[in-house]
Each structure stands twice: as structure tokens, then as C-alpha cells.
JSON list of C-alpha atoms in Angstrom, two decimals:
[
{"chain": "A", "resi": 1490, "resn": "MET", "atom": "CA", "xyz": [-105.06, -18.97, -10.02]},
{"chain": "A", "resi": 1491, "resn": "PRO", "atom": "CA", "xyz": [-105.01, -16.30, -7.72]},
{"chain": "A", "resi": 1492, "resn": "LEU", "atom": "CA", "xyz": [-102.99, -13.22, -8.51]},
{"chain": "A", "resi": 1493, "resn": "ASN", "atom": "CA", "xyz": [-102.59, -14.39, -12.02]},
{"chain": "A", "resi": 1494, "resn": "ILE", "atom": "CA", "xyz": [-99.53, -16.54, -11.32]},
{"chain": "A", "resi": 1495, "resn": "ASP", "atom": "CA", "xyz": [-98.63, -19.00, -13.99]},
{"chain": "A", "resi": 1496, "resn": "TRP", "atom": "CA", "xyz": [-96.47, -21.72, -12.54]},
{"chain": "A", "resi": 1497, "resn": "GLN", "atom": "CA", "xyz": [-95.45, -22.90, -15.91]},
{"chain": "A", "resi": 1498, "resn": "GLN", "atom": "CA", "xyz": [-94.03, -19.46, -16.74]},
{"chain": "A", "resi": 1499, "resn": "ILE", "atom": "CA", "xyz": [-92.18, -19.34, -13.45]},
{"chain": "A", "resi": 1500, "resn": "LEU", "atom": "CA", "xyz": [-90.75, -22.77, -14.10]},
{"chain": "A", "resi": 1501, "resn": "LEU", "atom": "CA", "xyz": [-89.65, -21.75, -17.58]},
{"chain": "A", "resi": 1502, "resn": "HIS", "atom": "CA", "xyz": [-88.01, -18.64, -16.19]},
{"chain": "A", "resi": 1503, "resn": "TRP", "atom": "CA", "xyz": [-86.23, -20.75, -13.61]},
{"chain": "A", "resi": 1504, "resn": "MET", "atom": "CA", "xyz": [-85.10, -23.07, -16.33]},
{"chain": "A", "resi": 1505, "resn": "ASN", "atom": "CA", "xyz": [-83.93, -20.18, -18.51]},
{"chain": "A", "resi": 1506, "resn": "LEU", "atom": "CA", "xyz": [-82.10, -18.79, -15.54]},
{"chain": "A", "resi": 1507, "resn": "ALA", "atom": "CA", "xyz": [-80.44, -22.14, -14.86]},
{"chain": "A", "resi": 1508, "resn": "ILE", "atom": "CA", "xyz": [-79.48, -22.54, -18.55]},
{"chain": "A", "resi": 1509, "resn": "LEU", "atom": "CA", "xyz": [-78.21, -18.97, -18.65]},
{"chain": "A", "resi": 1510, "resn": "THR", "atom": "CA", "xyz": [-76.29, -19.46, -15.42]},
{"chain": "A", "resi": 1511, "resn": "GLY", "atom": "CA", "xyz": [-74.82, -22.79, -16.65]},
{"chain": "A", "resi": 1512, "resn": "GLY", "atom": "CA", "xyz": [-73.97, -21.30, -20.03]},
{"chain": "A", "resi": 1513, "resn": "LEU", "atom": "CA", "xyz": [-72.39, -18.27, -18.50]},
{"chain": "A", "resi": 1514, "resn": "TYR", "atom": "CA", "xyz": [-70.54, -20.52, -16.04]},
{"chain": "A", "resi": 1515, "resn": "PHE", "atom": "CA", "xyz": [-69.07, -22.64, -18.85]},
{"chain": "A", "resi": 1516, "resn": "LEU", "atom": "CA", "xyz": [-68.67, -19.83, -21.34]},
{"chain": "A", "resi": 1517, "resn": "LEU", "atom": "CA", "xyz": [-67.45, -17.00, -19.11]},
{"chain": "A", "resi": 1518, "resn": "TYR", "atom": "CA", "xyz": [-66.70, -18.04, -15.54]},
{"chain": "A", "resi": 1519, "resn": "LYS", "atom": "CA", "xyz": [-64.60, -21.12, -16.28]},
{"chain": "A", "resi": 1520, "resn": "PRO", "atom": "CA", "xyz": [-62.39, -19.44, -18.93]},
{"chain": "A", "resi": 1521, "resn": "VAL", "atom": "CA", "xyz": [-62.03, -16.30, -16.85]},
{"chain": "A", "resi": 1522, "resn": "LYS", "atom": "CA", "xyz": [-61.25, -18.38, -13.73]},
{"chain": "A", "resi": 1523, "resn": "LYS", "atom": "CA", "xyz": [-58.79, -20.46, -15.79]},
{"chain": "A", "resi": 1524, "resn": "PHE", "atom": "CA", "xyz": [-57.20, -17.27, -17.16]},
{"chain": "A", "resi": 1525, "resn": "MET", "atom": "CA", "xyz": [-56.97, -15.79, -13.66]},
{"chain": "A", "resi": 1526, "resn": "ASP", "atom": "CA", "xyz": [-55.41, -18.99, -12.29]},
{"chain": "A", "resi": 1527, "resn": "GLU", "atom": "CA", "xyz": [-52.93, -19.10, -15.16]},
{"chain": "A", "resi": 1528, "resn": "ARG", "atom": "CA", "xyz": [-52.15, -15.43, -14.64]},
{"chain": "A", "resi": 1529, "resn": "GLU", "atom": "CA", "xyz": [-51.69, -15.98, -10.92]},
{"chain": "A", "resi": 1530, "resn": "ALA", "atom": "CA", "xyz": [-49.44, -18.98, -11.62]},
{"chain": "A", "resi": 1531, "resn": "HIS", "atom": "CA", "xyz": [-47.49, -16.94, -14.18]},
{"chain": "A", "resi": 1532, "resn": "TYR", "atom": "CA", "xyz": [-46.95, -14.06, -11.76]},
{"chain": "A", "resi": 1533, "resn": "SER", "atom": "CA", "xyz": [-46.05, -16.52, -8.98]},
{"chain": "A", "resi": 1534, "resn": "ALA", "atom": "CA", "xyz": [-43.48, -18.10, -11.31]},
{"chain": "A", "resi": 1535, "resn": "VAL", "atom": "CA", "xyz": [-42.17, -14.65, -12.27]},
{"chain": "A", "resi": 1536, "resn": "GLU", "atom": "CA", "xyz": [-41.95, -13.71, -8.59]},
{"chain": "A", "resi": 1537, "resn": "GLU", "atom": "CA", "xyz": [-40.14, -16.97, -7.79]},
{"chain": "A", "resi": 1538, "resn": "GLN", "atom": "CA", "xyz": [-37.75, -16.31, -10.67]},
{"chain": "A", "resi": 1539, "resn": "ALA", "atom": "CA", "xyz": [-37.20, -12.77, -9.44]},
{"chain": "A", "resi": 1540, "resn": "GLN", "atom": "CA", "xyz": [-36.58, -14.03, -5.91]},
{"chain": "A", "resi": 1541, "resn": "GLY", "atom": "CA", "xyz": [-34.22, -16.69, -7.28]},
{"chain": "A", "resi": 1542, "resn": "LYS", "atom": "CA", "xyz": [-32.37, -14.08, -9.30]},
{"chain": "A", "resi": 1543, "resn": "MET", "atom": "CA", "xyz": [-32.32, -11.83, -6.25]},
{"chain": "A", "resi": 1544, "resn": "ARG", "atom": "CA", "xyz": [-30.80, -14.66, -4.19]},
{"chain": "A", "resi": 1545, "resn": "GLU", "atom": "CA", "xyz": [-28.26, -15.29, -6.96]},
{"chain": "A", "resi": 1546, "resn": "ALA", "atom": "CA", "xyz": [-27.49, -11.58, -7.08]},
{"chain": "A", "resi": 1547, "resn": "GLN", "atom": "CA", "xyz": [-27.06, -11.53, -3.29]},
{"chain": "A", "resi": 1548, "resn": "GLU", "atom": "CA", "xyz": [-24.76, -14.57, -3.48]},
{"chain": "A", "resi": 1549, "resn": "LEU", "atom": "CA", "xyz": [-22.77, -12.95, -6.28]},
{"chain": "A", "resi": 1550, "resn": "PHE", "atom": "CA", "xyz": [-22.65, -9.73, -4.30]},
{"chain": "A", "resi": 1551, "resn": "GLU", "atom": "CA", "xyz": [-21.33, -11.61, -1.28]},
{"chain": "A", "resi": 1552, "resn": "GLN", "atom": "CA", "xyz": [-18.78, -13.47, -3.42]},
{"chain": "A", "resi": 1553, "resn": "TYR", "atom": "CA", "xyz": [-17.62, -10.23, -5.03]},
{"chain": "A", "resi": 1554, "resn": "ARG", "atom": "CA", "xyz": [-17.48, -8.52, -1.67]},
{"chain": "A", "resi": 1555, "resn": "GLN", "atom": "CA", "xyz": [-15.36, -11.39, -0.31]},
{"chain": "A", "resi": 1556, "resn": "LYS", "atom": "CA", "xyz": [-13.14, -11.20, -3.39]},
{"chain": "A", "resi": 1557, "resn": "LEU", "atom": "CA", "xyz": [-12.89, -7.44, -2.97]},
{"chain": "A", "resi": 1558, "resn": "ASP", "atom": "CA", "xyz": [-12.04, -7.83, 0.71]},
{"chain": "A", "resi": 1559, "resn": "ALA", "atom": "CA", "xyz": [-9.44, -10.45, -0.22]},
{"chain": "A", "resi": 1560, "resn": "ALA", "atom": "CA", "xyz": [-8.03, -8.13, -2.89]},
{"chain": "A", "resi": 1561, "resn": "GLU", "atom": "CA", "xyz": [-7.91, -5.24, -0.42]},
{"chain": "A", "resi": 1562, "resn": "GLU", "atom": "CA", "xyz": [-6.15, -7.47, 2.11]},
{"chain": "A", "resi": 1563, "resn": "GLN", "atom": "CA", "xyz": [-3.72, -8.59, -0.56]},
{"chain": "A", "resi": 1564, "resn": "ALA", "atom": "CA", "xyz": [-3.13, -4.95, -1.54]},
{"chain": "A", "resi": 1565, "resn": "ARG", "atom": "CA", "xyz": [-2.47, -4.11, 2.12]},
{"chain": "A", "resi": 1566, "resn": "GLU", "atom": "CA", "xyz": [-0.01, -6.99, 2.34]},
{"chain": "A", "resi": 1567, "resn": "ILE", "atom": "CA", "xyz": [1.70, -5.88, -0.86]},
{"chain": "A", "resi": 1568, "resn": "ARG", "atom": "CA", "xyz": [1.89, -2.30, 0.44]},
{"chain": "A", "resi": 1569, "resn": "ALA", "atom": "CA", "xyz": [3.28, -3.56, 3.75]},
{"chain": "A", "resi": 1570, "resn": "LYS", "atom": "CA", "xyz": [5.87, -5.69, 1.96]},
{"chain": "A", "resi": 1571, "resn": "ALA", "atom": "CA", "xyz": [6.78, -2.78, -0.32]},
{"chain": "A", "resi": 1572, "resn": "GLN", "atom": "CA", "xyz": [7.10, -0.46, 2.65]},
{"chain": "A", "resi": 1573, "resn": "GLN", "atom": "CA", "xyz": [9.20, -3.02, 4.50]},
{"chain": "A", "resi": 1574, "resn": "SER", "atom": "CA", "xyz": [11.44, -3.57, 1.48]},
{"chain": "A", "resi": 1575, "resn": "ALA", "atom": "CA", "xyz": [11.76, 0.21, 1.07]},
{"chain": "A", "resi": 1576, "resn": "GLN", "atom": "CA", "xyz": [12.78, 0.51, 4.72]},
{"chain": "A", "resi": 1577, "resn": "GLU", "atom": "CA", "xyz": [15.24, -2.33, 4.30]},
{"chain": "A", "resi": 1578, "resn": "ALA", "atom": "CA", "xyz": [16.63, -0.69, 1.17]},
{"chain": "A", "resi": 1579, "resn": "ALA", "atom": "CA", "xyz": [16.91, 2.64, 3.01]},
{"chain": "A", "resi": 1580, "resn": "GLN", "atom": "CA", "xyz": [18.68, 0.93, 5.91]},
{"chain": "A", "resi": 1581, "resn": "ALA", "atom": "CA", "xyz": [21.00, -0.84, 3.49]},
{"chain": "A", "resi": 1582, "resn": "GLN", "atom": "CA", "xyz": [21.77, 2.46, 1.75]},
{"chain": "A", "resi": 1583, "resn": "ARG", "atom": "CA", "xyz": [22.30, 4.14, 5.12]},
{"chain": "A", "resi": 1584, "resn": "ALA", "atom": "CA", "xyz": [24.62, 1.31, 6.21]},
{"chain": "A", "resi": 1585, "resn": "GLU", "atom": "CA", "xyz": [26.47, 1.51, 2.89]},
{"chain": "A", "resi": 1586, "resn": "ALA", "atom": "CA", "xyz": [26.80, 5.30, 3.24]},
{"chain": "A", "resi": 1587, "resn": "GLU", "atom": "CA", "xyz": [28.06, 4.92, 6.81]},
{"chain": "A", "resi": 1588, "resn": "ALA", "atom": "CA", "xyz": [30.56, 2.29, 5.66]},
{"chain": "A", "resi": 1589, "resn": "LYS", "atom": "CA", "xyz": [31.72, 4.59, 2.87]},
{"chain": "A", "resi": 1590, "resn": "ALA", "atom": "CA", "xyz": [31.96, 7.48, 5.32]},
{"chain": "A", "resi": 1591, "resn": "LYS", "atom": "CA", "xyz": [34.03, 5.37, 7.69]},
{"chain": "A", "resi": 1592, "resn": "GLN", "atom": "CA", "xyz": [36.20, 4.28, 4.79]},
{"chain": "A", "resi": 1593, "resn": "ILE", "atom": "CA", "xyz": [36.65, 7.90, 3.66]},
{"chain": "A", "resi": 1594, "resn": "VAL", "atom": "CA", "xyz": [37.47, 9.01, 7.21]},
{"chain": "A", "resi": 1595, "resn": "ALA", "atom": "CA", "xyz": [39.94, 6.13, 7.61]},
{"chain": "A", "resi": 1596, "resn": "HIS", "atom": "CA", "xyz": [41.53, 6.98, 4.26]},
{"chain": "A", "resi": 1597, "resn": "ALA", "atom": "CA", "xyz": [41.72, 10.66, 5.23]},
{"chain": "A", "resi": 1598, "resn": "LEU", "atom": "CA", "xyz": [43.31, 9.76, 8.57]},
{"chain": "A", "resi": 1599, "resn": "THR", "atom": "CA", "xyz": [45.81, 7.54, 6.78]},
{"chain": "A", "resi": 1600, "resn": "GLU", "atom": "CA", "xyz": [46.62, 10.31, 4.31]},
{"chain": "A", "resi": 1601, "resn": "ALA", "atom": "CA", "xyz": [46.89, 12.86, 7.14]},
{"chain": "A", "resi": 1602, "resn": "GLU", "atom": "CA", "xyz": [49.22, 10.54, 9.06]},
{"chain": "A", "resi": 1603, "resn": "SER", "atom": "CA", "xyz": [51.28, 9.95, 5.92]},
{"chain": "A", "resi": 1604, "resn": "SER", "atom": "CA", "xyz": [51.36, 13.68, 5.19]},
{"chain": "A", "resi": 1605, "resn": "ARG", "atom": "CA", "xyz": [52.33, 14.45, 8.80]},
{"chain": "A", "resi": 1606, "resn": "GLU", "atom": "CA", "xyz": [55.12, 11.88, 8.67]},
{"chain": "A", "resi": 1607, "resn": "HIS", "atom": "CA", "xyz": [56.30, 13.29, 5.36]},
{"chain": "A", "resi": 1608, "resn": "VAL", "atom": "CA", "xyz": [56.31, 16.85, 6.75]},
{"chain": "A", "resi": 1609, "resn": "ARG", "atom": "CA", "xyz": [58.16, 15.64, 9.87]},
{"chain": "A", "resi": 1610, "resn": "LEU", "atom": "CA", "xyz": [60.79, 13.91, 7.77]},
{"chain": "A", "resi": 1611, "resn": "GLU", "atom": "CA", "xyz": [61.20, 17.00, 5.57]},
{"chain": "A", "resi": 1612, "resn": "ALA", "atom": "CA", "xyz": [61.49, 19.20, 8.66]},
{"chain": "A", "resi": 1613, "resn": "GLN", "atom": "CA", "xyz": [64.13, 16.90, 10.13]},
{"chain": "A", "resi": 1614, "resn": "HIS", "atom": "CA", "xyz": [65.98, 16.90, 6.84]},
{"chain": "A", "resi": 1615, "resn": "GLU", "atom": "CA", "xyz": [65.85, 20.71, 6.65]},
{"chain": "A", "resi": 1616, "resn": "LEU", "atom": "CA", "xyz": [66.97, 20.99, 10.27]},
{"chain": "A", "resi": 1617, "resn": "ARG", "atom": "CA", "xyz": [69.91, 18.71, 9.56]},
{"chain": "A", "resi": 1618, "resn": "GLU", "atom": "CA", "xyz": [70.81, 20.77, 6.52]},
{"chain": "A", "resi": 1619, "resn": "LEU", "atom": "CA", "xyz": [70.50, 24.02, 8.51]},
{"chain": "A", "resi": 1620, "resn": "ALA", "atom": "CA", "xyz": [72.53, 22.56, 11.37]},
{"chain": "A", "resi": 1621, "resn": "ALA", "atom": "CA", "xyz": [75.17, 21.33, 8.92]},
{"chain": "A", "resi": 1622, "resn": "ALA", "atom": "CA", "xyz": [75.21, 24.72, 7.17]},
{"chain": "A", "resi": 1623, "resn": "ALA", "atom": "CA", "xyz": [75.48, 26.54, 10.50]},
{"chain": "A", "resi": 1624, "resn": "ALA", "atom": "CA", "xyz": [78.24, 24.21, 11.67]},
{"chain": "A", "resi": 1625, "resn": "GLN", "atom": "CA", "xyz": [80.07, 24.64, 8.41]},
{"chain": "A", "resi": 1626, "resn": "LYS", "atom": "CA", "xyz": [79.71, 28.38, 8.65]},
{"chain": "A", "resi": 1627, "resn": "LEU", "atom": "CA", "xyz": [81.06, 28.37, 12.16]},
{"chain": "A", "resi": 1628, "resn": "VAL", "atom": "CA", "xyz": [83.96, 26.16, 11.27]},
{"chain": "A", "resi": 1629, "resn": "PHE", "atom": "CA", "xyz": [85.07, 27.93, 8.13]},
{"chain": "A", "resi": 1630, "resn": "GLU", "atom": "CA", "xyz": [84.29, 31.52, 9.08]},
{"chain": "A", "resi": 1631, "resn": "THR", "atom": "CA", "xyz": [85.88, 31.50, 12.47]},
{"chain": "A", "resi": 1632, "resn": "GLU", "atom": "CA", "xyz": [89.01, 30.01, 13.60]},
{"chain": "A", "resi": 1633, "resn": "ALA", "atom": "CA", "xyz": [87.85, 29.82, 17.15]},
{"chain": "A", "resi": 1634, "resn": "ASP", "atom": "CA", "xyz": [86.80, 26.67, 18.84]},
{"chain": "A", "resi": 1635, "resn": "PRO", "atom": "CA", "xyz": [83.26, 25.78, 17.82]},
{"chain": "A", "resi": 1636, "resn": "PHE", "atom": "CA", "xyz": [82.44, 24.70, 21.35]},
{"chain": "A", "resi": 1637, "resn": "ASP", "atom": "CA", "xyz": [83.41, 28.09, 22.69]},
{"chain": "A", "resi": 1638, "resn": "LEU", "atom": "CA", "xyz": [81.35, 29.80, 20.02]},
{"chain": "A", "resi": 1639, "resn": "PHE", "atom": "CA", "xyz": [78.39, 27.64, 20.95]},
{"chain": "A", "resi": 1640, "resn": "LEU", "atom": "CA", "xyz": [78.76, 28.53, 24.59]},
{"chain": "A", "resi": 1641, "resn": "ASP", "atom": "CA", "xyz": [79.06, 32.20, 23.74]},
{"chain": "A", "resi": 1642, "resn": "ALA", "atom": "CA", "xyz": [75.96, 32.01, 21.59]},
{"chain": "A", "resi": 1643, "resn": "ALA", "atom": "CA", "xyz": [74.12, 30.19, 24.32]},
{"chain": "A", "resi": 1644, "resn": "GLU", "atom": "CA", "xyz": [75.11, 32.76, 26.94]},
{"chain": "A", "resi": 1645, "resn": "GLY", "atom": "CA", "xyz": [74.25, 35.58, 24.62]},
{"chain": "A", "resi": 1646, "resn": "GLY", "atom": "CA", "xyz": [70.79, 34.07, 24.01]},
{"chain": "A", "resi": 1647, "resn": "MET", "atom": "CA", "xyz": [70.23, 33.79, 27.74]},
{"chain": "A", "resi": 1648, "resn": "LYS", "atom": "CA", "xyz": [71.22, 37.38, 28.31]},
{"chain": "A", "resi": 1649, "resn": "ARG", "atom": "CA", "xyz": [68.76, 38.52, 25.69]},
{"chain": "A", "resi": 1650, "resn": "GLU", "atom": "CA", "xyz": [65.90, 36.56, 27.26]},
{"chain": "A", "resi": 1651, "resn": "SER", "atom": "CA", "xyz": [66.50, 37.98, 30.72]}
]
């Protein structure tokens, strides 16, 4: 045996190496590989769950956004209706106020006409009384003809004006 090589020793070392490799494969590699696969599967499942929850959250977000948009639209409609009803109420109040104003003006005109008629009648009555008193004064105080007195008074008034 040249170089002092013992083939039996080499073969035993190869066999020890194979047994060690096989033992380590079954004792360490397989459990570690199984653990790593399980861990990878677990994290994949967790990631899928997270993505599923994220999709659910996005769907909920979209639903809530649609509901919020619908609520905002409804609020706008309610505000528009309230504004329209307020305008209608204001117009109704304005129309009512105008009607009352017209009624007050008509009543005032009626009262003014009635008052004017009453004053006219009183003035006529007073004029009649004054004319009667003047005629009576002329008749009883003078023995002259009332027509002549009237003509004299009329001529005297014309002379004063000229």
C-alpha cells in the first residue's frame, strides 16, 4: 500500500459520513424543512387572511362612502326642500302682508270717503243754518224788501272788490 492508504478506513469513513448525513437529514433537515414549510404556509395563510380582510375593508369603505354620498345627497335635497319651503312661506307672508296692506288702504279710503261725505253734509247743514239765520236777520231787522237788500249787498261787494 503505497502512501499508507487503508481502503478499509476510507470505506468506513465514507460509511460514517453517509450514516451521519442520513441521520442529520432525518433528524435535522426534514424537521427543519417541515417547520419552514409549515411556517411558510402559516404566513401565506396569514397574508391571504390579511388580503381578504383588506378587500373586506375596501368593500366596507366603498359601501360607507356610497352611504355617505347618499346621505350627503339626501341632506342637500332636504336643505333644498327646506329652502324652497322657506321661500314659499316668505312669499306667502309677503302676499298676506300685501293683501292686508291693500285691505287697510281700502278701509282707509272708505273711511276717508265717509268722513269727507260727513264733513260735506255738516258743511251744507251749517250753510243752510247760516243762510236761514241771515235771511231771518234780514227779514226781521229791516223792513225793506229782502231782494233789494240782496242787490245792495251784491253791489256793495262788487264795489269793494274793484
